Short mmCIF file of C-alpha atoms in Angstrom, two decimals:
data_model
loop_
_atom_site.label_atom_id
_atom_site.label_comp_id
_atom_site.label_asym_id
_atom_site.label_seq_id
_atom_site.Cartn_x
_atom_site.Cartn_y
_atom_site.Cartn_z
CA LEU A 17 5.42 -5.80 3.97
CA PRO A 18 4.68 -4.62 7.53
CA THR A 19 7.26 -3.08 9.83
CA GLY A 20 7.92 -4.75 13.17
CA LEU A 21 6.78 -8.26 12.10
CA LEU A 22 10.01 -10.06 12.79
CA ALA A 23 11.25 -7.87 15.63
CA ALA A 24 8.98 -9.77 18.01
CA ALA A 25 9.77 -13.21 16.49
CA GLY A 26 -12.00 26.22 5.35
CA ARG A 27 -13.37 23.89 2.43
CA ALA A 28 -11.22 25.27 -0.42
CA ALA A 29 -8.18 24.95 1.75
CA VAL A 30 -9.08 21.40 2.77
CA PRO A 31 -7.73 18.68 0.43
CA LEU A 32 -10.26 16.56 -1.47
CA GLY A 33 -9.32 13.38 0.39
CA THR A 34 -9.96 15.13 3.70
CA ARG A 35 -13.34 16.43 2.54
CA LEU A 36 -14.36 12.94 1.44
CA LEU A 37 -13.64 11.61 4.92
CA ARG A 38 -15.81 14.30 6.45
CA GLN A 39 -18.65 13.52 4.04
CA SER A 40 -18.34 9.74 4.11
CA CYS A 41 -21.06 7.38 5.26
CA HIS A 42 -20.66 6.14 8.82
CA ARG A 43 -20.21 2.68 10.28
CA PRO A 44 -20.08 1.91 14.00
CA ALA A 45 -17.25 1.48 15.61
CA GLY A 46 -1.69 -21.85 5.72
CA PRO A 47 -2.28 -22.15 2.25
CA GLN A 48 -0.12 -23.50 -0.49
CA SER A 49 1.56 -21.15 -2.93
CA SER A 50 2.23 -21.65 -6.61
CA PRO A 51 5.91 -21.97 -7.56
CA GLU A 52 8.09 -18.89 -7.69
CA PRO A 53 9.07 -17.75 -11.18
CA SER A 54 12.71 -18.51 -10.42
CA SER A 55 14.48 -20.75 -7.95
CA ARG A 56 17.62 -18.66 -7.73
CA GLY A 57 17.64 -15.89 -5.10
CA LEU A 58 15.81 -12.65 -5.67
CA PRO A 59 15.18 -11.26 -9.13
CA GLU A 60 17.97 -9.35 -10.80
CA GLY A 61 18.10 -5.75 -9.63
CA VAL A 62 17.18 -6.33 -5.97
CA GLU A 63 18.86 -3.86 -3.67
CA TYR A 64 19.61 -4.73 -0.04
CA ILE A 65 20.52 -1.82 2.24
CA PRO A 66 22.34 -3.02 5.39
CA THR A 67 22.52 -1.08 8.61
CA ARG A 68 23.93 -1.81 12.03
CA LYS A 69 21.17 0.04 13.81
CA LYS A 70 18.30 -1.89 15.32
CA ALA A 71 15.69 -1.77 12.58
CA LYS A 72 11.92 -1.81 12.53
CA ASN A 73 12.21 -3.31 9.06
CA PRO A 74 12.92 -7.03 9.57
CA MET A 75 14.92 -7.31 6.36
CA LYS A 76 17.76 -4.99 7.36
CA PRO A 77 19.70 -7.00 9.95
CA VAL A 78 19.24 -10.35 8.20
CA GLY A 79 19.30 -9.46 4.52
CA VAL A 80 18.33 -11.31 1.41
CA ALA A 81 18.53 -14.80 2.93
CA TRP A 82 15.87 -14.00 5.50
CA TYR A 83 13.69 -12.30 2.90
CA CYS A 84 13.78 -15.52 0.88
CA LEU A 85 12.80 -17.52 3.96
CA TYR A 86 9.93 -15.13 4.67
CA THR A 87 8.53 -15.17 1.13
CA ARG A 88 9.31 -18.74 0.04
CA THR A 89 8.96 -21.06 3.02
CA ARG A 90 6.36 -21.98 5.62
CA LEU A 91 8.27 -19.86 8.13
CA GLY A 92 6.80 -16.74 6.56
CA TYR A 93 3.28 -18.10 6.84
CA LEU A 94 3.79 -19.07 10.48
CA LEU A 95 5.02 -15.57 11.26
CA TYR A 96 1.99 -14.15 9.47
CA GLN A 97 -0.28 -16.31 11.64
CA TRP A 98 1.47 -15.02 14.75
CA GLN A 99 1.01 -11.46 13.52
CA VAL A 100 -2.71 -11.98 12.96
CA LYS A 101 -3.17 -13.44 16.43
CA ALA A 102 -1.18 -10.65 18.11
CA ALA A 103 -3.04 -7.91 16.22
CA ARG A 104 -6.46 -9.36 17.10
CA GLU A 105 -5.50 -9.25 20.77
CA GLN A 106 -3.98 -5.77 20.64
CA TYR A 107 -6.60 -4.21 18.34
CA PRO A 108 -9.88 -6.13 18.83
CA HIS A 109 -11.75 -3.44 16.87
CA GLY A 110 -8.99 -2.69 14.38
CA HIS A 111 -5.99 -0.36 14.54
CA SER A 112 -8.01 2.61 13.20
CA ALA A 113 -11.62 3.74 13.03
CA PRO A 114 -12.72 3.03 9.45
CA GLN A 115 -14.49 5.73 7.49
CA PRO A 116 -16.44 4.30 4.54
CA CYS A 117 -16.70 6.36 1.38
CA CYS A 118 -19.98 6.30 -0.54
CA PHE A 119 -20.90 7.40 -4.03
CA PRO A 120 -24.13 6.68 -5.92
CA GLY A 121 -23.86 2.96 -6.70
CA VAL A 122 -20.57 2.17 -5.00
CA LYS A 123 -19.28 1.94 -1.44
CA ILE A 124 -15.64 1.63 -0.43
CA LEU A 125 -15.10 0.23 3.04
CA PRO A 126 -11.56 0.25 4.48
CA ILE A 127 -11.01 -2.68 6.84
CA PRO A 128 -8.18 -2.05 9.33
CA VAL A 129 -6.31 -5.34 9.79
CA LEU A 130 -3.12 -6.55 11.47
CA SER A 131 -1.15 -3.72 13.09
CA ASP A 132 -1.27 -1.18 10.25
CA ASN A 133 -2.62 -2.85 7.08
CA TYR A 134 -5.80 -2.03 5.19
CA SER A 135 -8.00 -4.42 3.27
CA TYR A 136 -10.80 -2.87 1.21
CA LEU A 137 -14.31 -4.12 0.53
CA VAL A 138 -15.62 -2.47 -2.64
CA ILE A 139 -19.37 -2.90 -3.11
CA ASP A 140 -21.66 -2.49 -6.09
CA THR A 141 -24.61 -1.32 -4.01
CA GLY A 142 -27.09 -1.97 -6.82
CA SER A 143 -26.39 -5.70 -7.15
CA GLY A 144 -24.89 -6.38 -3.73
CA GLN A 145 -21.79 -7.88 -5.35
CA ALA A 146 -18.38 -7.04 -3.95
CA ALA A 147 -14.64 -7.44 -4.34
CA VAL A 148 -12.04 -7.38 -1.60
CA ILE A 149 -8.50 -6.10 -1.99
CA ASP A 150 -5.78 -7.90 0.02
CA PRO A 151 -7.85 -9.80 2.64
CA SER A 152 -5.09 -9.97 5.27
CA ASP A 153 -7.25 -11.07 8.20
CA PRO A 154 -10.04 -13.40 7.01
CA LEU A 155 -12.11 -12.96 10.18
CA ALA A 156 -12.19 -9.17 9.88
CA VAL A 157 -13.01 -9.40 6.18
CA GLN A 158 -15.77 -11.95 6.74
CA ALA A 159 -17.28 -9.80 9.50
CA ALA A 160 -17.44 -6.85 7.10
CA ILE A 161 -18.99 -9.00 4.36
CA GLU A 162 -21.67 -10.26 6.73
CA GLU A 163 -22.41 -6.83 8.16
CA GLU A 164 -22.79 -5.35 4.68
CA GLY A 165 -24.83 -8.33 3.48
CA VAL A 166 -22.97 -8.65 0.17
CA MET A 167 -21.85 -11.48 -2.12
CA LEU A 168 -18.08 -11.69 -2.48
CA GLU A 169 -17.16 -12.34 -6.10
CA ALA A 170 -13.46 -11.54 -6.28
CA ILE A 171 -10.23 -11.20 -4.33
CA LEU A 172 -7.85 -8.69 -5.90
CA CYS A 173 -4.37 -9.36 -4.53
CA THR A 174 -1.65 -6.75 -5.02
CA HIS A 175 1.32 -8.98 -4.19
CA LYS A 176 2.57 -12.12 -2.49
CA HIS A 177 3.67 -10.85 0.93
CA TRP A 178 1.71 -12.65 3.61
CA ASP A 179 0.35 -9.49 5.19
CA HIS A 180 -1.53 -8.94 1.91
CA SER A 181 -2.20 -12.47 0.65
CA GLY A 182 -2.30 -14.58 3.80
CA GLY A 183 -6.09 -14.59 4.09
CA ASN A 184 -6.79 -15.67 0.52
CA ALA A 185 -7.33 -19.36 1.27
CA ALA A 186 -9.61 -18.88 4.27
CA VAL A 187 -11.75 -16.28 2.52
CA ARG A 188 -12.05 -18.40 -0.59
CA GLN A 189 -13.00 -21.42 1.50
CA GLN A 190 -16.02 -19.49 2.78
CA HIS A 191 -16.90 -18.15 -0.66
CA GLY A 192 -16.44 -21.08 -3.00
CA PHE A 193 -17.16 -19.27 -6.24
CA CYS A 194 -14.86 -16.37 -5.39
CA ARG A 195 -12.02 -15.86 -7.86
CA VAL A 196 -8.52 -14.77 -6.86
CA TYR A 197 -6.80 -12.31 -9.20
CA GLY A 198 -3.19 -11.19 -9.29
CA SER A 199 0.12 -11.54 -11.08
CA ALA A 200 1.40 -14.97 -12.05
CA LEU A 201 4.93 -13.69 -11.31
CA ASP A 202 4.29 -13.29 -7.59
CA ALA A 203 3.33 -16.76 -6.25
CA ILE A 204 0.03 -15.49 -4.87
CA PRO A 205 -1.78 -18.09 -2.73
CA GLU A 206 -4.95 -19.58 -4.27
CA LEU A 207 -4.50 -17.64 -7.53
CA THR A 208 -7.22 -18.67 -9.98
CA ASN A 209 -7.15 -15.87 -12.56
CA PRO A 210 -3.67 -14.56 -13.47
CA LEU A 211 -3.72 -11.03 -14.84
CA ALA A 212 -1.56 -9.18 -17.32
CA ASP A 213 -0.96 -5.46 -17.42
CA GLY A 214 -4.08 -3.56 -18.45
CA GLU A 215 -6.51 -6.46 -18.03
CA LYS A 216 -9.88 -5.62 -16.53
CA VAL A 217 -11.96 -7.37 -13.88
CA SER A 218 -15.72 -6.86 -13.63
CA VAL A 219 -17.74 -7.40 -10.46
CA GLY A 220 -21.35 -6.37 -10.95
CA CYS A 221 -21.15 -2.83 -12.33
CA LEU A 222 -17.64 -2.37 -10.94
CA THR A 223 -14.70 -2.40 -13.34
CA PHE A 224 -11.12 -2.64 -12.09
CA GLU A 225 -8.05 -2.29 -14.28
CA ALA A 226 -4.94 -4.18 -13.20
CA LEU A 227 -1.63 -2.39 -13.73
CA THR A 228 1.76 -4.02 -13.29
CA THR A 229 3.91 -1.97 -10.90
CA PRO A 230 7.06 -3.96 -10.02
CA GLY A 231 9.65 -2.74 -7.56
CA HIS A 232 8.39 -3.78 -4.16
CA THR A 233 7.97 -7.29 -5.55
CA VAL A 234 8.57 -8.49 -9.09
CA GLY A 235 4.86 -9.13 -9.68
CA HIS A 236 3.30 -6.28 -7.74
CA MET A 237 0.01 -5.02 -9.19
CA VAL A 238 -2.33 -2.15 -8.40
CA TYR A 239 -6.04 -1.96 -9.16
CA VAL A 240 -7.88 1.08 -10.49
CA LEU A 241 -11.64 1.30 -10.06
CA ASP A 242 -13.36 3.13 -12.91
CA GLY A 243 -15.37 5.83 -11.16
CA GLU A 244 -17.09 7.28 -14.23
CA PRO A 245 -20.25 5.12 -14.03
CA PHE A 246 -20.75 6.33 -10.47
CA GLY A 247 -19.84 9.98 -10.94
CA CYS A 248 -16.79 9.63 -8.72
CA PRO A 249 -13.03 9.93 -9.32
CA PRO A 250 -10.95 6.87 -10.23
CA CYS A 251 -9.81 4.93 -7.18
CA LEU A 252 -6.30 3.52 -6.92
CA PHE A 253 -5.81 0.56 -4.57
CA SER A 254 -2.05 0.77 -4.38
CA GLY A 255 -0.96 -2.07 -2.10
CA ASP A 256 2.68 -1.43 -1.22
CA LEU A 257 3.51 0.70 -4.25
CA LEU A 258 2.40 4.04 -2.85
CA PHE A 259 1.36 5.28 0.59
CA LEU A 260 0.27 8.66 1.84
CA ALA A 261 3.60 10.56 1.62
CA GLY A 262 5.56 7.36 1.05
CA CYS A 263 6.30 4.40 -1.21
CA GLY A 264 7.12 0.73 -0.77
CA GLU A 265 10.60 -0.62 -0.19
CA LEU A 266 12.62 -1.97 -3.09
CA PHE A 267 12.80 -5.62 -2.11
CA GLU A 268 12.70 -6.97 -5.67
CA GLY A 269 13.47 -4.10 -7.98
CA SER A 270 15.84 -1.31 -8.88
CA PRO A 271 15.23 2.41 -8.38
CA GLU A 272 14.63 2.65 -12.13
CA THR A 273 11.92 -0.01 -11.91
CA MET A 274 10.20 1.63 -8.96
CA LEU A 275 10.38 5.07 -10.56
CA ALA A 276 8.63 3.74 -13.66
CA SER A 277 5.92 2.18 -11.49
CA LEU A 278 5.39 5.40 -9.54
CA ASP A 279 5.12 7.26 -12.84
CA VAL A 280 2.34 4.85 -13.86
CA ALA A 281 0.42 5.84 -10.74
CA VAL A 282 0.95 9.57 -11.29
CA GLY A 283 -0.31 9.17 -14.84
CA LEU A 284 -3.75 8.20 -13.58
CA GLY A 285 -4.60 11.85 -12.92
CA GLU A 286 -4.62 14.28 -10.02
CA ASP A 287 -8.23 13.59 -8.97
CA THR A 288 -7.57 9.86 -8.48
CA LEU A 289 -8.26 8.73 -4.91
CA LEU A 290 -5.38 6.88 -3.25
CA TRP A 291 -6.29 3.91 -1.03
CA PRO A 292 -2.96 2.55 0.29
CA GLY A 293 -2.15 -0.83 1.82
CA HIS A 294 -0.84 0.56 5.12
CA GLU A 295 -1.46 3.30 7.67
CA TYR A 296 1.99 4.87 7.45
CA ALA A 297 0.94 8.51 7.02
CA LEU A 298 2.31 10.02 10.22
CA GLU A 299 5.74 8.40 9.93
CA CYS A 300 6.05 9.22 6.23
CA LEU A 301 5.03 12.85 6.67
CA ASP A 302 7.44 13.27 9.57
CA PHE A 303 10.24 11.98 7.34
CA ALA A 304 9.20 14.32 4.53
CA THR A 305 9.39 17.36 6.81
CA ARG A 306 13.07 16.63 7.39
CA LEU A 307 13.67 17.16 3.68
CA GLU A 308 11.30 20.03 2.93
CA GLN A 309 10.88 22.28 5.95
CA ASP A 310 9.25 25.13 4.04
CA ASN A 311 6.48 23.25 2.22
CA PRO A 312 3.04 24.65 3.22
CA ALA A 313 1.13 21.71 1.72
CA LEU A 314 3.27 19.30 3.73
CA GLU A 315 2.80 21.27 6.94
CA GLN A 316 -0.98 21.40 6.46
CA LYS A 317 -1.24 17.67 5.76
CA LEU A 318 0.93 16.81 8.75
CA ARG A 319 -1.31 18.85 11.07
CA TRP A 320 -4.42 17.12 9.73
CA VAL A 321 -2.92 13.63 9.92
CA THR A 322 -1.69 14.26 13.46
CA ARG A 323 -5.25 15.12 14.53
CA GLN A 324 -6.63 12.07 12.74
CA ARG A 325 -4.19 9.70 14.41
CA GLN A 326 -4.71 11.27 17.84
CA GLU A 327 -8.37 10.30 17.41
CA ASN A 328 -7.37 6.88 16.04
CA ARG A 329 -8.94 7.69 12.68
CA SER A 330 -7.85 6.49 9.27
CA THR A 331 -6.02 8.94 7.02
CA CYS A 332 -7.16 7.54 3.68
CA PRO A 333 -7.97 8.44 1.03
CA SER A 334 -5.79 11.21 -0.28
CA THR A 335 -5.57 12.18 -3.95
CA LEU A 336 -2.68 11.85 -6.36
CA GLY A 337 -2.83 15.60 -6.83
CA GLU A 338 -2.31 16.11 -3.10
CA GLU A 339 0.47 13.52 -3.01
CA GLN A 340 2.47 15.37 -5.63
CA THR A 341 2.61 18.42 -3.36
CA TYR A 342 4.17 16.65 -0.35
CA ASN A 343 5.12 13.02 -1.12
CA PRO A 344 8.90 13.09 -1.68
CA PHE A 345 8.81 9.89 -3.74
CA LEU A 346 6.61 11.67 -6.28
CA ARG A 347 8.80 14.79 -6.22
CA THR A 348 12.11 13.44 -7.51
CA HIS A 349 11.92 16.06 -10.27
CA ARG A 350 11.77 18.96 -7.81
CA PRO A 351 14.97 21.06 -7.44
CA GLU A 352 14.31 21.71 -3.75
CA LEU A 353 14.23 17.98 -2.98
CA GLN A 354 17.30 17.30 -5.09
CA ALA A 355 19.16 20.07 -3.24
CA ALA A 356 18.06 18.69 0.15
CA LEU A 357 19.64 15.37 -0.84
CA GLY A 358 22.80 17.08 -2.10
CA LEU A 359 22.36 15.84 -5.66
CA GLN A 360 22.95 17.54 -8.99
CA ARG A 361 22.20 16.25 -12.45
CA GLY A 362 25.34 15.24 -14.28
CA ARG A 363 26.31 16.68 -17.63
CA GLY A 364 24.60 14.58 -20.29
CA GLU A 365 22.68 12.57 -17.67
CA HIS A 366 19.18 11.63 -18.82
CA PRO A 367 16.47 13.29 -16.67
CA ASP A 368 14.92 9.94 -15.76
CA ALA A 369 18.31 8.46 -14.88
CA PHE A 370 18.88 11.39 -12.54
CA ARG A 371 15.42 10.98 -11.01
CA ALA A 372 16.19 7.31 -10.39
CA ARG A 373 19.39 8.36 -8.63
CA VAL A 374 17.37 10.79 -6.51
CA LEU A 375 14.89 8.03 -5.69
CA LYS A 376 17.69 5.66 -4.71
CA LYS A 377 19.18 8.10 -2.24
CA LEU A 378 15.75 9.12 -0.96
CA ARG A 379 14.80 5.49 -0.35
CA ARG A 380 18.10 4.90 1.45
CA HIS A 381 17.48 7.90 3.73
CA LYS A 382 13.96 6.63 4.47
CA ASP A 383 15.25 3.14 5.31
CA LEU A 384 17.80 4.56 7.73
CA TYR A 385 15.20 6.90 9.21
CA LYS A 386 12.95 3.91 9.98
CA ALA A 387 15.86 2.21 11.69
CA THR A 388 16.33 4.97 14.29
#
């Protein structure tokens, strides 16, 4: 869910994700929803963190009631339409300069949409078939499809929030045989093919595995592209589960739920490329430096990201191995982070229960940091 939406209404030393950006191929610069799984409030375990400060996050001053209006009524879709219109005017060429990533047989094209979102066009270059992840702005997605000259076969939707699913209907209208995949728990617009955890989706020679990762929403899913046929690492399209140096907010889940979902991501392996749903890198890294001031990996990544953003360049992808060296939400097991938060494991406390407690306090600090 985007911030600010409702407020207006040496090679070895260079991380793999950075090297991929340098080596990447170059490219010149409302619908109806299916019923919610429950009609009573948010799912059990939702945590709302109030604050009296003026917040970038629209959910803080208005709470659960407004979140329900945003996700369950036409008001949310109207606000999404306003956001699309405003972003097209402010960023006619996108909020960041995209840097496609090419491997033999596959091309991954980030599409900067709205004020800080990313959609992704993933192309089987042999067959010309493609899938798109979270087509937030249908015009930007269609322009990329036409420029690449590909056939769109599938929409892979990570979750129901309009800034990720709002373009589903318009894109599908232009590509009649296109299927829409996602979780049946998340009221995804135009959903045609509900997925369960571990199910696979094939598009040409591309194979994506869907993994359930609740926490941000009850039906949040991520998609993992199998890179083995192309000689490339696995690729994680993480939606709002995981960002560069950050993670999604806990709108519909407990810290325990989110921790388990983050552990699923970490389990994919250190070489996995991370393609997040938002360009939040600079803000997230700045927050992380307030917790770990003597972390060389964090300092190096912050310098690189600062240069990238000064040049209006995208910061993705990173790798899960990199993320574990500086992303505080993947470092809840680290004593230095626990000490920075003033937390100690209780006698007899299960390690995962303590990590969930660390994550809860960490997420609270991040929410308050965003509100300043």
